[in-house]
PDB file of C-alpha atoms in Angstrom:
ATOM      1  CA  UNK A   1     -35.239   5.810  61.870  1.00  0.00           C
ATOM      2  CA  UNK A   2     -33.887   5.349  65.218  1.00  0.00           C
ATOM      3  CA  UNK A   3     -32.876   2.286  66.961  1.00  0.00           C
ATOM      4  CA  UNK A   4     -31.878   2.400  70.780  1.00  0.00           C
ATOM      5  CA  UNK A   5     -29.017   0.320  72.287  1.00  0.00           C
ATOM      6  CA  UNK A   6     -29.762   0.422  76.029  1.00  0.00           C
ATOM      7  CA  UNK A   7     -26.557  -1.392  76.676  1.00  0.00           C
ATOM      8  CA  UNK A   8     -24.045  -4.167  75.285  1.00  0.00           C
ATOM      9  CA  UNK A   9     -26.659  -7.017  76.365  1.00  0.00           C
ATOM     10  CA  UNK A  10     -29.180  -5.415  73.865  1.00  0.00           C
ATOM     11  CA  UNK A  11     -27.148  -5.082  70.929  1.00  0.00           C
ATOM     12  CA  UNK A  12     -27.917  -8.175  69.212  1.00  0.00           C
ATOM     13  CA  UNK A  13     -31.662  -7.107  69.498  1.00  0.00           C
ATOM     14  CA  UNK A  14     -30.855  -3.750  67.920  1.00  0.00           C
ATOM     15  CA  UNK A  15     -28.896  -5.488  65.094  1.00  0.00           C
ATOM     16  CA  UNK A  16     -31.914  -7.886  64.179  1.00  0.00           C
ATOM     17  CA  UNK A  17     -34.098  -4.568  63.971  1.00  0.00           C
ATOM     18  CA  UNK A  18     -31.540  -3.007  61.745  1.00  0.00           C
ATOM     19  CA  UNK A  19     -31.564  -6.078  59.564  1.00  0.00           C
ATOM     20  CA  UNK A  20     -35.345  -6.166  59.534  1.00  0.00           C
ATOM     21  CA  UNK A  21     -35.248  -2.729  57.983  1.00  0.00           C
ATOM     22  CA  UNK A  22     -32.313  -3.181  55.447  1.00  0.00           C
ATOM     23  CA  UNK A  23     -34.757  -3.476  52.519  1.00  0.00           C
ATOM     24  CA  UNK A  24     -32.816  -3.434  49.070  1.00  0.00           C
ATOM     25  CA  UNK A  25     -30.019  -1.233  50.390  1.00  0.00           C
ATOM     26  CA  UNK A  26     -26.435  -2.863  49.958  1.00  0.00           C
ATOM     27  CA  UNK A  27     -24.119  -0.053  51.089  1.00  0.00           C
ATOM     28  CA  UNK A  28     -24.066   1.368  54.751  1.00  0.00           C
ATOM     29  CA  UNK A  29     -21.950   4.280  55.884  1.00  0.00           C
ATOM     30  CA  UNK A  30     -21.473   4.302  59.765  1.00  0.00           C
ATOM     31  CA  UNK A  31     -20.628   7.587  61.259  1.00  0.00           C
ATOM     32  CA  UNK A  32     -19.693   8.112  64.943  1.00  0.00           C
ATOM     33  CA  UNK A  33     -16.917   9.417  66.920  1.00  0.00           C
ATOM     34  CA  UNK A  34     -14.092   7.120  68.086  1.00  0.00           C
ATOM     35  CA  UNK A  35     -15.593   4.534  70.607  1.00  0.00           C
ATOM     36  CA  UNK A  36     -19.222   5.228  69.628  1.00  0.00           C
ATOM     37  CA  UNK A  37     -19.529   1.556  68.768  1.00  0.00           C
ATOM     38  CA  UNK A  38     -19.509   1.188  65.086  1.00  0.00           C
ATOM     39  CA  UNK A  39     -17.461  -1.883  64.989  1.00  0.00           C
ATOM     40  CA  UNK A  40     -19.281  -3.500  67.734  1.00  0.00           C
ATOM     41  CA  UNK A  41     -22.662  -2.849  65.850  1.00  0.00           C
ATOM     42  CA  UNK A  42     -21.462  -4.158  62.648  1.00  0.00           C
ATOM     43  CA  UNK A  43     -19.860  -7.240  64.251  1.00  0.00           C
ATOM     44  CA  UNK A  44     -23.616  -7.826  65.996  1.00  0.00           C
ATOM     45  CA  UNK A  45     -25.308  -7.286  62.607  1.00  0.00           C
ATOM     46  CA  UNK A  46     -22.867  -9.788  60.992  1.00  0.00           C
ATOM     47  CA  UNK A  47     -23.476 -12.247  63.480  1.00  0.00           C
ATOM     48  CA  UNK A  48     -27.199 -11.948  63.351  1.00  0.00           C
ATOM     49  CA  UNK A  49     -26.865 -12.419  59.477  1.00  0.00           C
ATOM     50  CA  UNK A  50     -25.120 -15.782  60.254  1.00  0.00           C
ATOM     51  CA  UNK A  51     -21.551 -14.847  59.849  1.00  0.00           C
ATOM     52  CA  UNK A  52     -19.373 -17.577  61.450  1.00  0.00           C
ATOM     53  CA  UNK A  53     -15.994 -15.996  60.549  1.00  0.00           C
ATOM     54  CA  UNK A  54     -14.119 -14.155  63.232  1.00  0.00           C
ATOM     55  CA  UNK A  55     -15.264 -10.471  62.925  1.00  0.00           C
ATOM     56  CA  UNK A  56     -12.661  -7.868  63.672  1.00  0.00           C
ATOM     57  CA  UNK A  57     -12.158  -4.088  62.629  1.00  0.00           C
ATOM     58  CA  UNK A  58     -10.419  -3.887  59.401  1.00  0.00           C
ATOM     59  CA  UNK A  59      -8.412  -0.892  60.564  1.00  0.00           C
ATOM     60  CA  UNK A  60      -5.019  -2.235  59.041  1.00  0.00           C
ATOM     61  CA  UNK A  61      -6.515  -4.309  56.211  1.00  0.00           C
ATOM     62  CA  UNK A  62      -8.986  -1.545  55.256  1.00  0.00           C
ATOM     63  CA  UNK A  63     -11.521  -4.344  54.219  1.00  0.00           C
ATOM     64  CA  UNK A  64     -12.503  -7.537  55.682  1.00  0.00           C
ATOM     65  CA  UNK A  65     -14.628 -10.136  53.829  1.00  0.00           C
ATOM     66  CA  UNK A  66     -17.061 -12.399  55.422  1.00  0.00           C
ATOM     67  CA  UNK A  67     -18.866 -15.228  53.805  1.00  0.00           C
ATOM     68  CA  UNK A  68     -22.465 -16.382  54.093  1.00  0.00           C
ATOM     69  CA  UNK A  69     -23.888 -19.211  52.505  1.00  0.00           C
ATOM     70  CA  UNK A  70     -25.440 -17.349  49.697  1.00  0.00           C
ATOM     71  CA  UNK A  71     -23.717 -13.981  49.685  1.00  0.00           C
ATOM     72  CA  UNK A  72     -20.605 -11.835  50.930  1.00  0.00           C
ATOM     73  CA  UNK A  73     -20.389  -8.863  53.277  1.00  0.00           C
ATOM     74  CA  UNK A  74     -17.546  -6.421  52.853  1.00  0.00           C
ATOM     75  CA  UNK A  75     -16.654  -4.477  56.156  1.00  0.00           C
ATOM     76  CA  UNK A  76     -14.394  -1.426  55.735  1.00  0.00           C
ATOM     77  CA  UNK A  77     -12.511   0.958  57.833  1.00  0.00           C
ATOM     78  CA  UNK A  78     -11.106   4.086  55.975  1.00  0.00           C
ATOM     79  CA  UNK A  79      -9.833   5.438  59.274  1.00  0.00           C
ATOM     80  CA  UNK A  80      -6.127   5.215  58.333  1.00  0.00           C
ATOM     81  CA  UNK A  81      -6.238   6.123  54.543  1.00  0.00           C
ATOM     82  CA  UNK A  82      -4.276   9.329  54.023  1.00  0.00           C
ATOM     83  CA  UNK A  83      -5.468   9.839  50.290  1.00  0.00           C
ATOM     84  CA  UNK A  84      -8.497   9.211  48.401  1.00  0.00           C
ATOM     85  CA  UNK A  85      -6.175   7.478  45.626  1.00  0.00           C
ATOM     86  CA  UNK A  86      -5.480   4.909  48.133  1.00  0.00           C
ATOM     87  CA  UNK A  87      -9.346   3.588  47.691  1.00  0.00           C
ATOM     88  CA  UNK A  88      -9.176   4.025  44.093  1.00  0.00           C
ATOM     89  CA  UNK A  89      -6.139   1.792  44.001  1.00  0.00           C
ATOM     90  CA  UNK A  90      -7.917  -0.754  46.111  1.00  0.00           C
ATOM     91  CA  UNK A  91     -10.711  -0.924  43.461  1.00  0.00           C
ATOM     92  CA  UNK A  92     -13.551   0.340  45.701  1.00  0.00           C
ATOM     93  CA  UNK A  93     -16.120   0.056  42.751  1.00  0.00           C
ATOM     94  CA  UNK A  94     -15.578  -3.764  42.756  1.00  0.00           C
ATOM     95  CA  UNK A  95     -17.059  -3.829  46.085  1.00  0.00           C
ATOM     96  CA  UNK A  96     -19.622  -0.953  46.406  1.00  0.00           C
ATOM     97  CA  UNK A  97     -21.219  -1.780  43.191  1.00  0.00           C
ATOM     98  CA  UNK A  98     -21.057  -5.673  43.711  1.00  0.00           C
ATOM     99  CA  UNK A  99     -24.534  -6.099  45.037  1.00  0.00           C
ATOM    100  CA  UNK A 100     -23.000  -7.314  48.279  1.00  0.00           C
ATOM    101  CA  UNK A 101     -23.624  -5.752  51.703  1.00  0.00           C
ATOM    102  CA  UNK A 102     -21.089  -3.300  52.463  1.00  0.00           C
ATOM    103  CA  UNK A 103     -20.574  -1.708  55.986  1.00  0.00           C
ATOM    104  CA  UNK A 104     -18.259   1.327  55.810  1.00  0.00           C
ATOM    105  CA  UNK A 105     -16.651   2.884  58.912  1.00  0.00           C
ATOM    106  CA  UNK A 106     -15.148   6.507  58.623  1.00  0.00           C
ATOM    107  CA  UNK A 107     -16.979   7.095  55.412  1.00  0.00           C
ATOM    108  CA  UNK A 108     -16.537  10.925  56.007  1.00  0.00           C
ATOM    109  CA  UNK A 109     -13.012  10.283  54.437  1.00  0.00           C
ATOM    110  CA  UNK A 110     -14.441   9.007  51.153  1.00  0.00           C
ATOM    111  CA  UNK A 111     -17.694  11.204  50.869  1.00  0.00           C
ATOM    112  CA  UNK A 112     -16.963  12.020  47.343  1.00  0.00           C
ATOM    113  CA  UNK A 113     -17.040   8.275  46.167  1.00  0.00           C
ATOM    114  CA  UNK A 114     -19.896   6.955  48.167  1.00  0.00           C
ATOM    115  CA  UNK A 115     -22.663   5.675  46.015  1.00  0.00           C
ATOM    116  CA  UNK A 116     -25.635   7.916  45.916  1.00  0.00           C
ATOM    117  CA  UNK A 117     -27.815   5.290  47.534  1.00  0.00           C
ATOM    118  CA  UNK A 118     -25.649   4.737  50.493  1.00  0.00           C
ATOM    119  CA  UNK A 119     -27.447   4.509  53.912  1.00  0.00           C
ATOM    120  CA  UNK A 120     -26.226   6.993  56.399  1.00  0.00           C
ATOM    121  CA  UNK A 121     -25.907   5.142  59.919  1.00  0.00           C
ATOM    122  CA  UNK A 122     -25.042   7.501  62.810  1.00  0.00           C
ATOM    123  CA  UNK A 123     -24.173   6.197  66.103  1.00  0.00           C
ATOM    124  CA  UNK A 124     -24.213   8.664  69.025  1.00  0.00           C
ATOM    125  CA  UNK A 125     -23.228   7.756  72.559  1.00  0.00           C
ATOM    126  CA  UNK A 126     -25.580   9.275  75.158  1.00  0.00           C
ATOM    127  CA  UNK A 127     -24.682  10.415  78.817  1.00  0.00           C
ATOM    128  CA  UNK A 128     -26.218   7.259  80.231  1.00  0.00           C
ATOM    129  CA  UNK A 129     -23.775   5.090  78.075  1.00  0.00           C
ATOM    130  CA  UNK A 130     -26.733   4.011  75.534  1.00  0.00           C
ATOM    131  CA  UNK A 131     -26.378   4.522  71.808  1.00  0.00           C
ATOM    132  CA  UNK A 132     -28.806   5.985  69.520  1.00  0.00           C
ATOM    133  CA  UNK A 133     -28.566   4.765  65.828  1.00  0.00           C
ATOM    134  CA  UNK A 134     -30.082   6.873  63.419  1.00  0.00           C
ATOM    135  CA  UNK A 135     -30.470   5.631  59.862  1.00  0.00           C
ATOM    136  CA  UNK A 136     -31.407   7.921  56.923  1.00  0.00           C
ATOM    137  CA  UNK A 137     -31.000   7.779  53.256  1.00  0.00           C
ATOM    138  CA  UNK A 138     -28.316  10.257  51.720  1.00  0.00           C
TER     139      UNK A 138
END
């Protein structure tokens, strides 16, 4: 499946389309180059889901937790990890297998421990500045 984000003004529309297609999946691995819009898209998804917290990149914290009335969203950014052991030490299993939505940026750094049912979401910037969001099961 592909979602086109024409420009930043259309990102919430794209987020709604993404949400409509989540199904039963809980773990989403967001791939894309630096500046592709991973954090911006995750922020739009969280806002459309009803998160009222300030949504920022968890680059230094590694994980941010956002509350919803009936659930939780975990937003990860593994860009700064140096060793996979850091992820083991943070207790990644408690997050990934909690049943909560998990949005993971820079998953290529933790490929070996991603759940088998994680959904791959690749964001690619086009020459015209638009983004293509490609969604596929692993």
